[in-house]
XYZ file of C-alpha atoms in Angstrom:
243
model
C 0.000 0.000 0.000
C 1.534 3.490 -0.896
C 0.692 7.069 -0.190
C -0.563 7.345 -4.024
C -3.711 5.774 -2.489
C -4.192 8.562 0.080
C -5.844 11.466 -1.059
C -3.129 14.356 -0.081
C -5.194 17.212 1.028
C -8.487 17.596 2.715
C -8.831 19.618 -0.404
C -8.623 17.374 -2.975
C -10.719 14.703 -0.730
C -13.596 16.842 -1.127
C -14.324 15.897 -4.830
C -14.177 12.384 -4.109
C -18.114 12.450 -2.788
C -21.169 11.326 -4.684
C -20.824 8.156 -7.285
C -16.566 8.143 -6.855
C -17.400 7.397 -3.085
C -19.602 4.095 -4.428
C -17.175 3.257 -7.366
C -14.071 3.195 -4.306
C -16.153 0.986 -2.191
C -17.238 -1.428 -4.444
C -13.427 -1.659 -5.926
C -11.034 -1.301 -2.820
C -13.296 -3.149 -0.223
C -12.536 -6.602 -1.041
C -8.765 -6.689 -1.287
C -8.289 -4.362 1.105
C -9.876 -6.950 2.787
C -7.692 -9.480 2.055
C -4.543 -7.352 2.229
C -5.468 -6.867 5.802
C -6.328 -10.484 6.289
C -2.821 -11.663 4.595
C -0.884 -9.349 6.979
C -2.306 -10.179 9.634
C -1.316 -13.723 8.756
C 2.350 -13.075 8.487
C 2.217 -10.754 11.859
C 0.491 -13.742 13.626
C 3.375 -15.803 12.275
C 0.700 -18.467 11.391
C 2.870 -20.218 8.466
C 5.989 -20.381 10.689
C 8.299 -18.122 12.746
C 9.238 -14.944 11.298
C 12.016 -12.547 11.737
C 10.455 -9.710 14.293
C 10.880 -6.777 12.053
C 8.945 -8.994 8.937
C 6.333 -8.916 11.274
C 5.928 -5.985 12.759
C 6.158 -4.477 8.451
C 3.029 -7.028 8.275
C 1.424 -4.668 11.398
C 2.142 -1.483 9.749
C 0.596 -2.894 6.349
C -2.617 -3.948 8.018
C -2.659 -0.944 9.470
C -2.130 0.964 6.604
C -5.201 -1.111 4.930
C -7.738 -0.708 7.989
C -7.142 3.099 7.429
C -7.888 3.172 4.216
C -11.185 1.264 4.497
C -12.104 3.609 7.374
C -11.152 6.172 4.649
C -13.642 4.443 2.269
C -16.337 4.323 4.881
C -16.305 8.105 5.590
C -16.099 9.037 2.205
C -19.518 6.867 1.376
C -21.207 8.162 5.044
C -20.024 11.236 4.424
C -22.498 11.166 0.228
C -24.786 9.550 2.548
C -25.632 12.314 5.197
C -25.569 14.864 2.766
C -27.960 13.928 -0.146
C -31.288 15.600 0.214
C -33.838 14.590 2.649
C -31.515 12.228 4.365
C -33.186 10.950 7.669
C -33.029 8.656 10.172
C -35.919 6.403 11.895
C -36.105 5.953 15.372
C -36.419 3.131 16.792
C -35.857 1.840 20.610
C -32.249 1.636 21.542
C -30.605 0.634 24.747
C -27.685 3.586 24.888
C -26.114 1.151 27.898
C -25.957 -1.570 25.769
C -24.121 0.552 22.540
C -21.422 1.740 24.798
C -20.609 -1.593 26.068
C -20.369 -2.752 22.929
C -18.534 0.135 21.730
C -16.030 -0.581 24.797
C -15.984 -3.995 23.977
C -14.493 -3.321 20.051
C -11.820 -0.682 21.451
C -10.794 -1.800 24.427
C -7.674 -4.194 22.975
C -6.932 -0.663 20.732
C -6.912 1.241 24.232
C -4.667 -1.436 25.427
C -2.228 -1.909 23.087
C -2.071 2.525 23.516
C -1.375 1.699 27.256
C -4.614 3.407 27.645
C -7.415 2.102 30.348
C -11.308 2.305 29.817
C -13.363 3.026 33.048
C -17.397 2.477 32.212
C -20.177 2.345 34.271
C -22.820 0.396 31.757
C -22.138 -2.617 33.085
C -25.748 -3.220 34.402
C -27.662 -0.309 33.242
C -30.446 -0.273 30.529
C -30.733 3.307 29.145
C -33.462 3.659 26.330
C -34.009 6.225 23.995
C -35.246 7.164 20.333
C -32.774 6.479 17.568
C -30.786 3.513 15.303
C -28.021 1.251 17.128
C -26.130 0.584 14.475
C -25.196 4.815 13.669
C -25.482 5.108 17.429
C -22.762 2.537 17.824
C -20.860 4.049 14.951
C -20.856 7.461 16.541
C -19.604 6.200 20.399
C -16.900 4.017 18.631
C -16.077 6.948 16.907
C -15.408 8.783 19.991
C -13.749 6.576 21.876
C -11.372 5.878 19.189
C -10.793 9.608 19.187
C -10.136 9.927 22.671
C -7.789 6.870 22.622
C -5.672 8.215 19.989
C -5.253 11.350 21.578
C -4.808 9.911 25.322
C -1.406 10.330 26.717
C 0.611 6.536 27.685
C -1.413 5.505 31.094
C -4.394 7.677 30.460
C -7.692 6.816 31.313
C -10.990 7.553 29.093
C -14.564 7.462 30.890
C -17.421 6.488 29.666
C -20.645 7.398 31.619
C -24.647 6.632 30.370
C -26.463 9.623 32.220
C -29.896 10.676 31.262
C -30.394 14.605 31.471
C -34.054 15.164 31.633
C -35.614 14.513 28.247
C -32.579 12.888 26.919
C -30.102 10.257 27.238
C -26.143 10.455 27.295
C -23.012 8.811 26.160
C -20.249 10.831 27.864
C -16.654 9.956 26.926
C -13.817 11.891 28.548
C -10.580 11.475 27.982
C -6.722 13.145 29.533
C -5.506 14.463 26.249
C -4.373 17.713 25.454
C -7.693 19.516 25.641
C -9.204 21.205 22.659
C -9.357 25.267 22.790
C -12.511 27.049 22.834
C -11.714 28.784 19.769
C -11.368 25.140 17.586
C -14.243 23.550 19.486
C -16.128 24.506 16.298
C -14.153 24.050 13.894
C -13.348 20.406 14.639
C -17.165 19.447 13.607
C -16.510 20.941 10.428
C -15.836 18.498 7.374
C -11.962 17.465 6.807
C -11.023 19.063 9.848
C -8.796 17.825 13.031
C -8.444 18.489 16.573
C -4.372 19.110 15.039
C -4.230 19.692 11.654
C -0.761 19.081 11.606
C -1.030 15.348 13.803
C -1.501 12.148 11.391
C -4.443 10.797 11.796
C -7.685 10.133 10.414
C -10.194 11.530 6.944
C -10.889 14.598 9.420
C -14.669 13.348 8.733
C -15.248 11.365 11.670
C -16.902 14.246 14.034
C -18.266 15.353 11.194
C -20.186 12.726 10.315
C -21.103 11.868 14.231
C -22.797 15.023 14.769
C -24.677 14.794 11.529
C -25.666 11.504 12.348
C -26.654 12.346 16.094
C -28.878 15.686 14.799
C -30.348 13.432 11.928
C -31.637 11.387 15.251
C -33.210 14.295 17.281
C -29.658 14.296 19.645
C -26.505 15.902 19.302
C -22.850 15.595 19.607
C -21.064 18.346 21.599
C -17.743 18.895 23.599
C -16.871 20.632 26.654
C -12.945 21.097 26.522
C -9.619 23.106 27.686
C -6.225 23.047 26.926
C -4.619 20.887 29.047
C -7.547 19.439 30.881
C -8.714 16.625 28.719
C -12.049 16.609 26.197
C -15.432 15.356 27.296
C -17.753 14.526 24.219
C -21.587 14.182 25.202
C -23.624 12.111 22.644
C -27.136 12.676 22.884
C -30.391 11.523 21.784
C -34.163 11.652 23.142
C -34.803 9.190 25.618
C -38.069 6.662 25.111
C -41.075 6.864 26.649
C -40.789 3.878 28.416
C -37.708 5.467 30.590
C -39.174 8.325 31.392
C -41.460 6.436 33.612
């Protein structure tokens, strides 16, 4: 996998919406799939010991391949949220349940960052109005987030709160905090907390809030430099909890 792939500036990534989005999924999906799945292979060492550095080239080229299909997911969310009329249907969802799952698919991430998850969903049911499959998308999005930008031995939260007519994931994190001034800006399409950091499409919080609003909730964050981020999904709770 080479950089050729990448698109090289948030400008240029903005034409590649509409049919180009569906043309790269359908194309790259499959063997990126199986690039992935082949170097994970070799890093596992499956076939027969391996010289260390061959395998830990094998990590960095599954690596390379899972960011490029969450590069190919974006871009097809991202023609997704924004063609007219785009809505959501609500339906019951337990907001406990997503961010144990959630947890559950980051948690060996967090690890391997020599970061530690605290939750507190473990028996909580939380219900409210909206679709657990974008919900889930949206908390793993955040967690991710706050896991990349945790320092070594940090610790994210996650807390399911309900705040009157709605119901809350809260993830917090120890990073570097996010300035009042970019606390905006970082919603915005192809934008990052640090432009100048590697890291993902710059469409992930993007996409989250859209998602959230399309839902009757929201994503918003409550930050500082140098005292962390706190991201509070939201979305209206069912009738049956408010009883």
């Amino acid at each position: 996998v080479t950089d050729t792939l990448l698109p090289p500036t948030p400008y240029d990534l903005a034409g590649f919406t509409g049919t180009i989005a569906e043309r790269l999924d359908r194309t790259l999906r499959v063997p990126l799939g199986r690039i992935i799945a082949a170097a994970e292979t070799i890093r596992a060492q499956a076939d027969g010991p391996l010289r260390q550095d061959y395998a830990d080239y094998a990590a960095d080229i599954a690596n390379a391949g899972r960011h490029l299909v969450g590069l190919v997911d974006d871009l097809v969310d991202l023609q997704t949220i924004e063609l007219p009329g785009f809505t959501i249907l609500p339906q019951p969802v337990d907001l406990a349940e997503i961010a144990r799952r959630a947890t559950g698919m980051l948690r060996m991430r967090a690890s391997s960052a020599r970061v530690q998850i605290d939750g507190n969903a473990s028996e909580q049911v939380v219900r409210a109005m909206g679709n657990a499959r974008r919900a889930l998308q949206i908390v793993v999005n955040l967690i991710a987030n706050a896991v990349r930008y945790s320092p070594l031995d940090g610790m994210i939260w996650i807390r399911v709160e309900r705040e009157g007519h709605f119901a809350a994931i809260i993830v917090g994190d120890q990073g570097k905090g996010i300035a009042a001034v970019d606390q905006a800006r970082i919603f915005n399409k192809f934008e990052r907390v640090d432009p100048h950091e590697a890291g993902g499409s710059g469409l992930g919080l993007y996409i989250a809030r859209r998602l959230a609003r399309a839902m009757g909730g929201d994503v918003t964050v409550d930050s500082a430099p140098g005292q962390g981020a706190r991201f509070v999904f939201t979305l209206p709770r069912d009738a049956s909890d408010m009883t």
